[in-house]
Short mmCIF file of C-alpha atoms in Angstrom, two decimals:
data_model
loop_
_atom_site.label_atom_id
_atom_site.label_comp_id
_atom_site.label_asym_id
_atom_site.label_seq_id
_atom_site.Cartn_x
_atom_site.Cartn_y
_atom_site.Cartn_z
CA MET A 1 -76.64 40.77 -86.98
CA GLY A 2 -74.09 40.05 -89.65
CA HIS A 3 -74.44 38.19 -92.80
CA HIS A 4 -73.64 34.66 -93.78
CA PRO A 5 -70.66 33.48 -95.94
CA ALA A 6 -70.53 30.77 -98.36
CA GLU A 7 -69.47 27.45 -96.94
CA PRO A 8 -67.48 24.80 -98.91
CA SER A 9 -69.24 21.39 -98.90
CA PRO A 10 -67.49 18.61 -96.93
CA THR A 11 -65.74 17.46 -100.23
CA GLU A 12 -64.71 20.83 -101.51
CA GLU A 13 -62.14 23.49 -100.59
CA ALA A 14 -63.28 26.79 -98.92
CA GLN A 15 -64.84 29.18 -101.32
CA PRO A 16 -64.94 32.93 -101.08
CA ALA A 17 -67.69 34.26 -98.68
CA ALA A 18 -71.14 34.91 -100.25
CA GLN A 19 -72.17 38.49 -100.56
CA PRO A 20 -74.76 39.61 -98.07
CA PRO A 21 -78.34 39.73 -99.36
CA THR A 22 -79.80 43.06 -100.44
CA ILE A 23 -82.69 44.20 -98.25
CA ASN A 24 -84.94 46.89 -99.60
CA ALA A 25 -85.90 48.87 -96.55
CA PRO A 26 -89.21 50.78 -96.71
CA GLU A 27 -89.13 54.50 -97.02
CA PRO A 28 -89.20 56.24 -93.61
CA PRO A 29 -92.50 57.94 -92.68
CA LEU A 30 -92.60 61.70 -93.08
CA THR A 31 -94.61 62.10 -89.93
CA VAL A 32 -92.90 62.80 -86.65
CA PRO A 33 -92.56 59.50 -84.69
CA ALA A 34 -93.75 59.17 -81.14
CA SER A 35 -91.00 59.81 -78.59
CA ALA A 36 -90.32 58.77 -74.91
CA TYR A 37 -89.23 62.34 -74.37
CA PRO A 38 -91.54 65.22 -73.48
CA ASP A 39 -92.90 67.35 -76.38
CA PRO A 40 -92.35 71.14 -75.52
CA SER A 41 -95.78 71.89 -76.94
CA GLY A 42 -97.81 68.92 -75.81
CA ALA A 43 -98.90 68.66 -72.08
CA ILE A 44 -100.08 65.25 -72.42
CA ALA A 45 -96.88 63.86 -73.68
CA ALA A 46 -95.09 65.75 -70.94
CA GLU A 47 -97.13 64.30 -68.25
CA ALA A 48 -96.66 60.69 -69.67
CA ALA A 49 -92.92 61.19 -69.90
CA ALA A 50 -92.79 62.52 -66.44
CA ALA A 51 -94.45 59.53 -65.11
CA GLU A 52 -92.21 57.23 -67.10
CA TRP A 53 -89.11 58.98 -65.85
CA HIS A 54 -90.42 58.94 -62.30
CA SER A 55 -90.89 62.62 -62.10
CA HIS A 56 -87.41 63.39 -63.37
CA ALA A 57 -87.95 64.44 -66.90
CA PRO A 58 -85.26 66.16 -68.83
CA GLU A 59 -85.66 69.84 -69.71
CA PRO A 60 -87.49 70.44 -72.95
CA THR A 61 -84.21 71.45 -74.73
CA GLU A 62 -82.08 68.50 -73.32
CA VAL A 63 -80.79 65.94 -75.81
CA PRO A 64 -79.92 62.49 -74.52
CA VAL A 65 -76.23 61.85 -74.30
CA PRO A 66 -74.66 58.39 -74.73
CA PRO A 67 -72.49 56.96 -71.93
CA SER A 68 -69.12 58.57 -71.68
CA GLY A 69 -67.29 55.48 -70.50
CA PRO A 70 -64.57 53.59 -72.48
CA VAL A 71 -65.84 51.76 -75.44
CA ALA A 72 -64.20 48.59 -76.88
CA VAL A 73 -63.13 49.47 -80.42
CA PRO A 74 -63.49 46.50 -82.78
CA GLY A 75 -60.17 44.87 -83.26
CA GLY A 76 -58.60 46.82 -80.39
CA SER A 77 -56.84 45.92 -77.31
CA ARG A 78 -59.84 46.50 -74.94
CA GLU A 79 -61.99 44.11 -76.93
CA LEU A 80 -59.21 41.50 -77.08
CA LEU A 81 -58.11 41.67 -73.49
CA LYS A 82 -61.74 41.53 -72.20
CA LEU A 83 -62.02 38.13 -73.96
CA ALA A 84 -58.56 36.95 -73.42
CA LEU A 85 -58.12 37.71 -69.72
CA PRO A 86 -60.27 34.83 -68.37
CA LEU A 87 -58.66 32.41 -70.85
CA ILE A 88 -55.17 33.58 -69.90
CA LEU A 89 -56.06 33.12 -66.16
CA SER A 90 -57.51 29.68 -67.03
CA GLN A 91 -54.36 28.57 -68.73
CA SER A 92 -52.56 30.01 -65.71
CA PHE A 93 -54.45 27.55 -63.49
CA MET A 94 -53.11 24.74 -65.79
CA THR A 95 -49.67 26.37 -65.37
CA VAL A 96 -50.10 26.26 -61.59
CA GLN A 97 -51.16 22.60 -61.69
CA VAL A 98 -48.06 21.65 -63.86
CA PHE A 99 -45.80 23.77 -61.62
CA VAL A 100 -47.22 22.35 -58.40
CA ASP A 101 -47.08 18.76 -59.54
CA THR A 102 -43.44 19.16 -60.70
CA ILE A 103 -42.43 20.67 -57.30
CA LEU A 104 -44.35 18.01 -55.39
CA LEU A 105 -42.65 15.27 -57.32
CA SER A 106 -39.29 16.88 -56.96
CA TRP A 107 -39.69 17.07 -53.24
CA HIS A 108 -40.79 13.45 -53.03
CA ASP A 109 -38.16 12.16 -55.43
CA PRO A 110 -36.21 13.94 -58.31
CA LEU A 111 -36.42 10.71 -60.30
CA GLU A 112 -40.19 10.93 -60.30
CA MET A 113 -39.95 14.49 -61.47
CA THR A 114 -37.75 13.43 -64.38
CA ALA A 115 -39.95 10.46 -65.18
CA SER A 116 -43.07 12.43 -65.32
CA PHE A 117 -42.08 14.43 -68.42
CA PRO A 118 -41.58 11.56 -70.84
CA ALA A 119 -44.83 10.03 -69.61
CA ILE A 120 -46.65 13.34 -70.23
CA MET A 121 -45.06 13.50 -73.77
CA TRP A 122 -46.40 10.08 -74.56
CA TYR A 123 -49.83 11.11 -73.18
CA TRP A 124 -50.02 14.34 -75.26
CA LEU A 125 -48.72 12.64 -78.33
CA PHE A 126 -52.05 10.74 -78.52
CA PHE A 127 -54.26 13.03 -76.40
CA GLY A 128 -53.35 16.35 -78.13
CA VAL A 129 -54.93 15.39 -81.53
CA LEU A 130 -58.15 14.41 -79.72
CA GLN A 131 -58.33 17.45 -77.44
CA VAL A 132 -57.82 20.01 -80.27
CA THR A 133 -60.34 18.19 -82.42
CA ALA A 134 -62.94 18.15 -79.56
CA GLY A 135 -62.15 21.70 -78.67
CA TYR A 136 -62.49 22.90 -82.17
CA THR A 137 -66.27 23.44 -81.29
CA SER A 138 -65.24 26.85 -80.22
CA THR A 139 -64.56 27.90 -83.80
CA PHE A 140 -67.99 26.60 -84.99
CA VAL A 141 -69.66 28.40 -82.04
CA ALA A 142 -67.69 31.58 -82.73
CA GLN A 143 -68.72 31.66 -86.45
CA TYR A 144 -72.39 30.66 -85.72
CA THR A 145 -72.52 33.43 -83.13
CA GLY A 146 -71.09 35.94 -85.56
CA ALA A 147 -73.61 34.90 -88.17
CA ASN A 148 -76.51 35.29 -85.71
CA ARG A 149 -77.59 31.64 -85.74
CA PRO A 150 -77.88 30.59 -82.15
CA HIS A 151 -80.05 27.58 -82.95
CA ARG A 152 -76.98 25.83 -84.42
CA VAL A 153 -74.70 26.37 -81.42
CA GLY A 154 -75.85 23.49 -79.19
CA VAL A 155 -75.86 21.08 -82.10
CA ALA A 156 -72.28 21.89 -82.90
CA VAL A 157 -71.11 21.52 -79.33
CA TRP A 158 -72.89 18.07 -79.11
CA GLN A 159 -70.93 16.90 -82.11
CA GLY A 160 -67.79 17.51 -80.21
CA VAL A 161 -69.23 15.77 -77.03
CA HIS A 162 -69.96 12.67 -79.14
CA PHE A 163 -66.39 12.59 -80.49
CA ALA A 164 -64.98 13.10 -77.00
CA VAL A 165 -66.92 10.15 -75.53
CA VAL A 166 -65.83 7.70 -78.28
CA ALA A 167 -62.15 8.87 -78.32
CA GLY A 168 -61.88 8.97 -74.54
CA VAL A 169 -63.08 5.28 -74.26
CA LEU A 170 -60.67 4.24 -77.01
CA PHE A 171 -57.85 6.07 -75.26
CA LEU A 172 -57.95 3.45 -72.43
CA ALA A 173 -55.94 1.15 -74.80
CA VAL A 174 -52.99 3.25 -73.62
CA VAL A 175 -53.16 1.30 -70.24
CA PRO A 176 -52.09 -2.05 -71.46
CA LEU A 177 -49.78 -0.62 -74.07
CA ALA A 178 -47.89 1.71 -71.67
CA PRO A 179 -44.84 -0.58 -71.03
CA LEU A 180 -44.28 -1.03 -74.78
CA LEU A 181 -44.61 2.72 -75.54
CA ILE A 182 -42.18 3.66 -72.77
CA ALA A 183 -39.74 1.07 -73.85
CA VAL A 184 -39.54 2.69 -77.27
CA GLY A 185 -37.72 5.65 -75.69
CA ARG A 186 -35.09 3.31 -74.08
CA PRO A 187 -35.13 5.21 -70.65
CA PRO A 188 -32.80 4.46 -67.87
CA ALA A 189 -33.77 1.36 -65.83
CA GLU A 190 -34.62 3.47 -62.74
CA LEU A 191 -36.99 5.75 -64.85
CA ALA A 192 -38.89 3.27 -66.89
CA PRO A 193 -41.31 1.78 -64.14
CA LEU A 194 -42.15 5.30 -62.85
CA GLU A 195 -42.88 6.44 -66.47
CA VAL A 196 -45.26 3.41 -66.98
CA VAL A 197 -47.25 4.08 -63.76
CA TYR A 198 -47.72 7.77 -64.52
CA LEU A 199 -48.78 7.15 -68.10
CA ARG A 200 -51.31 4.65 -67.05
CA CYS A 201 -52.87 6.93 -64.50
CA LEU A 202 -53.11 9.85 -67.05
CA ALA A 203 -55.06 7.57 -69.46
CA PHE A 204 -58.05 7.69 -67.19
CA ALA A 205 -57.95 11.51 -67.40
CA ALA A 206 -58.51 11.56 -71.22
CA LEU A 207 -62.31 11.10 -71.45
CA PRO A 208 -63.20 13.86 -68.97
CA MET A 209 -60.71 16.18 -70.39
CA LEU A 210 -61.98 15.74 -73.92
CA VAL A 211 -65.62 16.27 -72.84
CA MET A 212 -64.47 19.44 -70.98
CA ALA A 213 -62.75 20.71 -74.22
CA ALA A 214 -65.92 20.28 -76.34
CA VAL A 215 -68.23 21.91 -73.69
CA ASN A 216 -65.72 24.79 -72.98
CA GLY A 217 -66.05 25.58 -76.64
CA PHE A 218 -69.76 26.51 -76.09
CA PHE A 219 -68.68 29.23 -73.51
CA SER A 220 -65.46 30.51 -75.06
CA GLY A 221 -66.78 30.62 -78.64
CA ARG A 222 -69.66 33.01 -77.42
CA GLY A 223 -67.21 35.14 -75.40
CA GLN A 224 -68.28 33.84 -72.06
CA THR A 225 -64.80 33.11 -71.04
CA TRP A 226 -65.11 33.80 -67.23
CA THR A 227 -67.16 30.63 -67.12
CA VAL A 228 -64.34 28.78 -68.65
CA LEU A 229 -62.11 30.22 -65.94
CA GLY A 230 -64.29 28.96 -63.23
CA ILE A 231 -64.42 25.41 -64.59
CA GLU A 232 -60.62 25.24 -65.01
CA ALA A 233 -60.06 26.68 -61.50
CA PHE A 234 -62.44 24.16 -59.96
CA GLY A 235 -60.49 21.32 -61.56
CA THR A 236 -57.12 22.60 -60.60
CA VAL A 237 -58.06 23.06 -56.95
CA VAL A 238 -59.39 19.54 -56.73
CA ASN A 239 -56.21 18.19 -58.42
CA ILE A 240 -53.80 19.94 -56.15
CA LEU A 241 -55.60 19.09 -52.93
CA LEU A 242 -55.67 15.46 -53.79
CA ALA A 243 -51.99 15.55 -55.07
CA CYS A 244 -50.84 16.76 -51.77
CA VAL A 245 -52.64 13.89 -49.96
CA LEU A 246 -51.87 11.11 -52.38
CA ILE A 247 -48.14 11.73 -53.22
CA PHE A 248 -47.07 12.08 -49.47
CA GLY A 249 -49.82 10.08 -47.75
CA ALA A 250 -50.01 10.26 -44.01
CA GLU A 251 -46.56 11.78 -43.83
CA GLY A 252 -47.92 15.06 -45.29
CA VAL A 253 -45.98 17.86 -47.18
CA THR A 254 -43.25 18.47 -44.50
CA LYS A 255 -41.57 21.09 -46.55
CA LEU A 256 -44.68 23.31 -46.23
CA GLY A 257 -45.67 22.10 -42.84
CA LEU A 258 -48.93 20.46 -44.02
CA PRO A 259 -50.04 17.42 -42.15
CA GLY A 260 -51.00 14.21 -43.91
CA VAL A 261 -54.23 12.32 -43.70
CA PRO A 262 -53.99 9.57 -41.10
CA GLY A 263 -53.99 6.18 -42.89
CA ALA A 264 -53.45 7.70 -46.30
CA PRO A 265 -51.02 5.63 -48.57
CA LYS A 266 -47.86 7.30 -49.78
CA MET A 267 -48.42 6.79 -53.58
CA GLY A 268 -45.74 9.14 -55.06
CA ILE A 269 -45.95 9.65 -58.87
CA ALA A 270 -49.10 7.33 -58.96
CA GLY A 271 -50.78 9.68 -56.54
CA ALA A 272 -50.03 12.63 -58.83
CA GLY A 273 -51.59 10.80 -61.80
CA ILE A 274 -54.75 9.78 -59.83
CA ALA A 275 -55.20 13.31 -58.65
CA THR A 276 -54.98 14.68 -62.21
CA ALA A 277 -57.70 12.24 -63.38
CA ALA A 278 -60.02 13.13 -60.45
CA GLY A 279 -59.57 16.78 -61.03
CA SER A 280 -60.43 16.41 -64.74
CA TRP A 281 -63.61 14.54 -63.95
CA ALA A 282 -64.80 17.18 -61.39
CA ALA A 283 -64.26 19.91 -64.02
CA ALA A 284 -65.96 18.06 -66.82
CA LEU A 285 -69.05 17.39 -64.72
CA LEU A 286 -69.21 20.96 -63.71
CA ALA A 287 -68.99 22.16 -67.49
CA LEU A 288 -71.76 19.84 -68.45
CA VAL A 289 -74.06 21.03 -65.54
CA LEU A 290 -73.50 24.78 -66.54
CA MET A 291 -74.08 24.19 -70.27
CA LEU A 292 -77.45 22.43 -69.64
CA ARG A 293 -78.98 25.29 -67.61
CA LYS A 294 -82.54 26.30 -68.57
CA LYS A 295 -81.55 29.57 -70.32
CA PHE A 296 -79.03 27.77 -72.56
CA ARG A 297 -81.38 25.02 -73.41
CA ALA A 298 -84.03 27.61 -74.52
CA GLU A 299 -81.70 29.88 -76.58
CA PHE A 300 -79.00 27.51 -77.89
CA GLY A 301 -80.64 23.99 -77.85
CA THR A 302 -78.05 22.67 -75.51
CA ALA A 303 -80.33 19.73 -74.56
CA SER A 304 -82.46 19.25 -77.74
CA GLY A 305 -79.38 19.35 -79.95
CA TRP A 306 -77.69 16.25 -78.53
CA LYS A 307 -78.48 14.05 -81.58
CA PRO A 308 -75.62 13.24 -83.98
CA GLU A 309 -75.81 15.28 -87.24
CA ARG A 310 -73.73 13.45 -89.89
CA GLU A 311 -72.85 16.53 -92.09
CA LEU A 312 -71.95 18.72 -89.19
CA PHE A 313 -69.89 16.09 -87.54
CA GLY A 314 -68.11 15.52 -90.89
CA ARG A 315 -67.13 19.23 -90.94
CA LEU A 316 -65.87 19.10 -87.45
CA MET A 317 -63.70 16.24 -88.42
CA LYS A 318 -62.64 18.09 -91.75
CA TYR A 319 -61.54 21.25 -90.02
CA GLY A 320 -60.89 20.15 -86.31
CA GLY A 321 -59.10 16.92 -87.50
CA PRO A 322 -56.20 18.75 -89.23
CA ALA A 323 -55.90 21.10 -86.19
CA GLY A 324 -55.68 18.18 -83.89
CA MET A 325 -53.16 16.51 -86.16
CA GLN A 326 -51.08 19.62 -86.02
CA MET A 327 -50.99 19.17 -82.35
CA PHE A 328 -50.12 15.49 -82.73
CA LEU A 329 -47.20 16.21 -85.05
CA ASP A 330 -45.93 19.22 -82.90
CA VAL A 331 -45.90 16.90 -79.85
CA LEU A 332 -44.46 14.00 -81.85
CA VAL A 333 -41.39 15.91 -83.10
CA PHE A 334 -40.67 17.37 -79.61
CA HIS A 335 -41.22 13.96 -78.07
CA LEU A 336 -38.73 12.40 -80.47
CA PHE A 337 -36.41 15.32 -79.60
CA THR A 338 -36.65 14.72 -75.85
CA GLN A 339 -36.25 10.95 -76.31
CA LEU A 340 -32.97 11.48 -78.26
CA VAL A 341 -31.66 13.98 -75.72
CA VAL A 342 -32.51 11.48 -72.89
CA THR A 343 -29.85 9.06 -74.28
CA LEU A 344 -27.14 11.73 -73.54
CA GLY A 345 -27.40 11.06 -69.91
CA VAL A 346 -29.34 11.71 -66.65
CA ALA A 347 -28.08 15.32 -66.38
CA ALA A 348 -29.13 16.17 -69.98
CA ALA A 349 -32.48 14.47 -69.58
CA GLY A 350 -33.12 16.18 -66.28
CA ALA A 351 -32.19 19.57 -67.51
CA THR A 352 -34.27 19.32 -70.63
CA THR A 353 -37.25 18.19 -68.58
CA LEU A 354 -36.90 21.13 -66.11
CA THR A 355 -36.33 23.58 -68.98
CA VAL A 356 -39.32 22.50 -70.84
CA ARG A 357 -41.46 22.66 -67.73
CA LEU A 358 -40.27 26.10 -67.01
CA ASN A 359 -40.96 27.13 -70.55
CA MET A 360 -44.54 25.57 -70.28
CA ILE A 361 -45.22 27.66 -67.14
CA ALA A 362 -44.34 30.80 -68.90
CA PHE A 363 -45.99 29.98 -72.29
CA LEU A 364 -49.26 28.37 -71.23
CA PRO A 365 -50.92 31.63 -70.26
CA MET A 366 -50.27 32.89 -73.69
CA MET A 367 -52.35 30.05 -75.07
CA GLY A 368 -55.20 31.86 -73.67
CA LEU A 369 -54.46 34.88 -75.81
CA GLY A 370 -54.14 32.74 -78.77
CA GLN A 371 -57.61 31.27 -78.07
CA ALA A 372 -58.91 34.80 -77.90
CA ILE A 373 -57.51 35.57 -81.27
CA CYS A 374 -58.96 32.37 -82.68
CA ILE A 375 -62.50 33.25 -81.27
CA LEU A 376 -62.34 36.86 -82.50
CA VAL A 377 -61.34 35.74 -86.10
CA GLY A 378 -64.15 33.18 -86.15
CA GLN A 379 -66.74 35.78 -84.98
CA ARG A 380 -65.60 38.42 -87.36
CA LEU A 381 -65.54 36.03 -90.25
CA GLY A 382 -69.12 35.00 -89.21
CA GLU A 383 -70.07 38.61 -89.56
CA ASN A 384 -68.26 38.82 -92.93
CA ARG A 385 -65.73 41.48 -91.52
CA PRO A 386 -62.26 39.99 -92.27
CA ASP A 387 -60.68 43.49 -92.09
CA VAL A 388 -61.65 43.65 -88.28
CA ALA A 389 -60.45 40.00 -87.88
CA GLU A 390 -56.98 41.00 -89.29
CA LYS A 391 -56.77 43.96 -86.93
CA SER A 392 -57.58 41.73 -83.91
CA VAL A 393 -54.71 39.44 -84.90
CA TYR A 394 -52.16 42.25 -85.09
CA THR A 395 -53.36 43.54 -81.83
CA GLY A 396 -52.83 40.12 -80.24
CA LEU A 397 -49.36 39.82 -81.80
CA LYS A 398 -48.19 43.05 -80.09
CA TRP A 399 -49.47 41.76 -76.65
CA SER A 400 -48.03 38.33 -76.98
CA PHE A 401 -44.62 39.58 -78.28
CA GLY A 402 -44.39 42.06 -75.32
CA TYR A 403 -45.15 39.36 -72.74
CA MET A 404 -42.60 37.04 -74.34
CA CYS A 405 -39.95 39.79 -74.16
CA LEU A 406 -40.58 39.92 -70.40
CA VAL A 407 -40.35 36.10 -70.15
CA ALA A 408 -37.06 36.12 -72.07
CA LEU A 409 -35.53 38.76 -69.85
CA THR A 410 -36.50 36.65 -66.75
CA TYR A 411 -34.85 33.60 -68.26
CA LEU A 412 -31.60 35.52 -68.91
CA SER A 413 -31.43 37.35 -65.59
CA VAL A 414 -32.46 34.96 -62.84
CA PRO A 415 -32.13 31.35 -64.02
CA ALA A 416 -30.89 30.19 -60.59
CA LEU A 417 -34.03 31.68 -58.97
CA LEU A 418 -36.24 29.78 -61.32
CA VAL A 419 -34.83 26.42 -60.44
CA ALA A 420 -34.49 26.88 -56.74
CA PRO A 421 -37.98 25.76 -55.91
CA PHE A 422 -37.32 22.29 -57.44
CA LYS A 423 -34.34 21.63 -55.11
CA PRO A 424 -35.05 18.52 -52.97
CA ASP A 425 -34.19 18.48 -49.18
CA ASP A 426 -32.31 15.15 -49.17
CA PRO A 427 -28.55 15.86 -49.35
CA GLU A 428 -27.98 12.85 -51.55
CA LYS A 429 -30.72 13.75 -53.96
CA ALA A 430 -29.69 17.41 -53.84
CA ALA A 431 -26.17 16.33 -55.18
CA GLU A 432 -27.81 14.65 -58.17
CA PHE A 433 -30.06 17.62 -58.72
CA ALA A 434 -27.00 19.99 -58.85
CA GLN A 435 -25.74 18.13 -61.93
CA ILE A 436 -29.03 18.89 -63.68
CA VAL A 437 -29.16 22.56 -62.52
CA ALA A 438 -25.75 23.13 -63.95
CA VAL A 439 -27.00 22.64 -67.56
CA VAL A 440 -30.33 24.57 -67.16
CA PRO A 441 -29.06 28.19 -67.53
CA THR A 442 -27.51 27.56 -70.85
CA LEU A 443 -30.68 25.86 -72.09
CA LEU A 444 -32.71 28.90 -71.05
CA LEU A 445 -30.61 30.94 -73.30
CA PHE A 446 -32.04 29.17 -76.20
CA VAL A 447 -35.55 29.35 -74.74
CA ALA A 448 -35.30 33.03 -74.31
CA PHE A 449 -34.41 33.54 -77.96
CA PHE A 450 -37.08 31.24 -79.49
CA SER A 451 -39.81 32.54 -77.02
CA LEU A 452 -39.94 35.69 -79.21
CA ALA A 453 -40.55 33.52 -82.33
CA ASP A 454 -43.16 31.54 -80.39
CA ALA A 455 -45.11 34.76 -79.92
CA VAL A 456 -45.43 35.01 -83.83
CA ASN A 457 -46.29 31.28 -84.03
CA LEU A 458 -48.96 31.74 -81.46
CA SER A 459 -50.71 34.68 -82.99
CA PHE A 460 -50.79 33.64 -86.58
CA ALA A 461 -51.35 29.89 -85.96
CA PHE A 462 -54.48 30.60 -83.96
CA ALA A 463 -55.72 33.14 -86.49
CA LEU A 464 -55.44 30.66 -89.32
CA ARG A 465 -57.25 28.07 -87.07
CA GLY A 466 -60.01 30.52 -86.41
CA ALA A 467 -60.69 30.81 -90.07
CA GLY A 468 -60.49 27.07 -90.82
CA ASP A 469 -57.06 27.07 -92.52
CA THR A 470 -55.92 24.09 -90.53
CA LYS A 471 -54.48 21.88 -93.29
CA TYR A 472 -51.62 24.37 -94.03
CA VAL A 473 -50.82 24.55 -90.49
CA THR A 474 -50.48 20.82 -90.13
CA VAL A 475 -48.41 20.31 -93.26
CA LEU A 476 -46.08 23.03 -92.21
CA THR A 477 -45.59 21.64 -88.80
CA PHE A 478 -44.64 18.24 -90.20
CA SER A 479 -42.49 19.50 -93.05
CA LEU A 480 -40.20 21.89 -91.08
CA ALA A 481 -39.65 19.84 -88.00
CA TRP A 482 -37.72 16.79 -89.68
CA PRO A 483 -35.05 18.75 -91.69
CA LEU A 484 -34.62 21.52 -88.93
CA MET A 485 -34.75 19.56 -85.68
CA VAL A 486 -35.44 15.82 -85.53
CA ILE A 487 -32.75 14.68 -88.10
CA PRO A 488 -30.04 17.08 -87.08
CA THR A 489 -30.67 16.06 -83.35
CA ALA A 490 -30.53 12.32 -84.11
CA LEU A 491 -27.23 12.97 -85.94
CA THR A 492 -25.90 14.90 -83.14
CA VAL A 493 -26.64 12.09 -80.60
CA TRP A 494 -25.33 9.35 -82.99
CA LEU A 495 -22.05 11.41 -83.55
CA GLY A 496 -21.63 11.99 -79.77
CA GLY A 497 -22.66 15.56 -79.61
CA ASN A 498 -23.94 17.48 -76.59
CA VAL A 499 -27.24 18.68 -75.37
CA TYR A 500 -26.64 22.43 -76.33
CA LEU A 501 -26.28 21.55 -80.04
CA CYS A 502 -29.63 19.77 -79.91
CA TRP A 503 -31.35 22.78 -78.37
CA LEU A 504 -29.86 24.90 -81.16
CA PHE A 505 -31.71 22.79 -83.84
CA ALA A 506 -34.97 23.10 -81.76
CA THR A 507 -34.47 26.85 -81.87
CA ALA A 508 -34.02 26.86 -85.59
CA HIS A 509 -37.22 24.83 -86.08
CA ILE A 510 -39.35 27.34 -84.10
CA LEU A 511 -37.86 30.31 -86.02
CA GLY A 512 -38.54 28.65 -89.33
CA MET A 513 -42.21 27.97 -88.28
CA ALA A 514 -42.58 31.68 -87.31
CA VAL A 515 -41.49 32.89 -90.75
CA CYS A 516 -43.88 30.58 -92.64
CA PHE A 517 -46.83 31.31 -90.54
CA TRP A 518 -46.46 35.03 -91.04
CA MET A 519 -46.10 34.56 -94.79
CA ARG A 520 -49.14 32.47 -94.97
CA PHE A 521 -51.32 35.06 -92.93
CA ARG A 522 -49.93 37.87 -95.16
CA HIS A 523 -51.20 36.05 -98.24
CA GLY A 524 -54.78 36.43 -97.12
CA LYS A 525 -56.44 33.24 -98.26
CA TRP A 526 -57.79 32.69 -94.78
CA LYS A 527 -60.11 35.76 -95.17
CA THR A 528 -62.40 33.70 -97.62
CA MET A 529 -62.60 30.52 -95.42
CA ARG A 530 -65.57 29.48 -93.25
CA VAL A 531 -66.20 26.35 -91.30
CA ILE A 532 -70.04 26.73 -91.00
CA GLU A 533 -72.50 25.94 -93.80
CA GLN A 534 -74.21 28.64 -95.71
CA ALA A 535 -77.52 29.61 -94.15
CA PRO A 536 -80.69 28.91 -96.11
CA GLU A 537 -81.62 31.99 -98.10
CA GLY A 538 -84.65 32.80 -96.17
CA ALA A 539 -82.88 32.56 -92.84
CA ALA A 540 -79.97 34.69 -94.24
CA VAL A 541 -82.46 37.48 -95.20
CA ALA A 542 -84.13 37.36 -91.80
CA ASN A 543 -80.88 37.35 -89.80
CA GLY A 544 -79.52 40.19 -92.11
CA ALA A 545 -82.53 42.23 -91.40
CA ALA A 546 -82.18 41.63 -87.59
#
């Protein structure tokens, strides 16, 4: 199915897609072909058809009618949501994990909840670039699938796995460097040790999470997104169960009436980090086992394609590297933003942490919709159908914008209800938490406003990523963040401003990105881009005929 676009060499920019080969089909025969349906004038044919249909042959005048059920229109909502729903749910499991960890830590000690966010930001600062690069296998798989070249799928995934293993081992350098990294942010003395502990624990989750990102690309890029959901769900369940035991120990989660495990140590924030690492390992192993099943080994070469392939690995780095760097720069600027806000006091730091966590809970499910847009764009470009790819993007934009409108309305209408689950039982800690909560509703006003712009960012950024237009996304992220958010926030803190003004600059940054992504997408250069190599001429003709 489909035809095969031209692919730029690793040292050249993307070129317009190659025209599909012309195939001269033979003239159809003039004789009447054999039919599975009964011939009104042939008794032998009628008898054979009757046997084949188990004595339920249609009437001689009956014409077969196609199924009347709903059909997914290319580029329409049904096609998009069929692919996106499992990805949205899988991101929701990640949301549940973040939400539960935050609540459990707030019940154990609000300081641990506050300390967890800067540590996570440091973790994602380095991990994000690696995860997106490893997970970019989904775009390669999508385009190979659209181009009807299944034999290249397994090889592409293994390039991501090789990268994941090397990067995950190198990531362990964060363990000895954690105190130095945390000290850069100059956190309050009571937060610094907690941040160091949590960051060190998270470092051991990097390798399995990277492997899982690469392997999940095998399933998601082919549209098998329910499998991705199952993998994510399994890891989340393991994480949450272990977190309840390791954070509270033998004491148990008293607020929920859950008994503890006799003799289990009460590890607090360290227990939360260990649980995250264990859940990640469980999910990664499950993903590998599923990918290496016999039917996948035969059709996609998921076992035989394990060898490194220099040229393909280079293209994964060429396109996946900038996509990962975009994540790095995005996390970097928001990390700098939060580090600057932390210096405004415990209330500002805690309110910012809680607000960002609430926004993550609402926004992460939409990452699944963005991934679906990315996959559909990749598959349609592999088929040489950029018009359908464009339609899919605008369909996704409508759904993401509608969802974000509901999220914004929730932020504006029930802010007190949103923060209520995080309130600790200890009266002394509750008083400290009240100072944080007083700031949150105003910050949610900013979040409600820029959530609508984030819907635009998500739709168009993932569309460009699915085509391979990753360099532009990276440069834009870096170029806008400094003049619109980082530098103004630094000046605000230096001049003794307040947290609200800092969040105003963050809002301006997100609005600016939305406008630029929309303009880039409208320009249409992405329609000529491909990340996969051009198929050999003979293979292209054969696949085109198929």
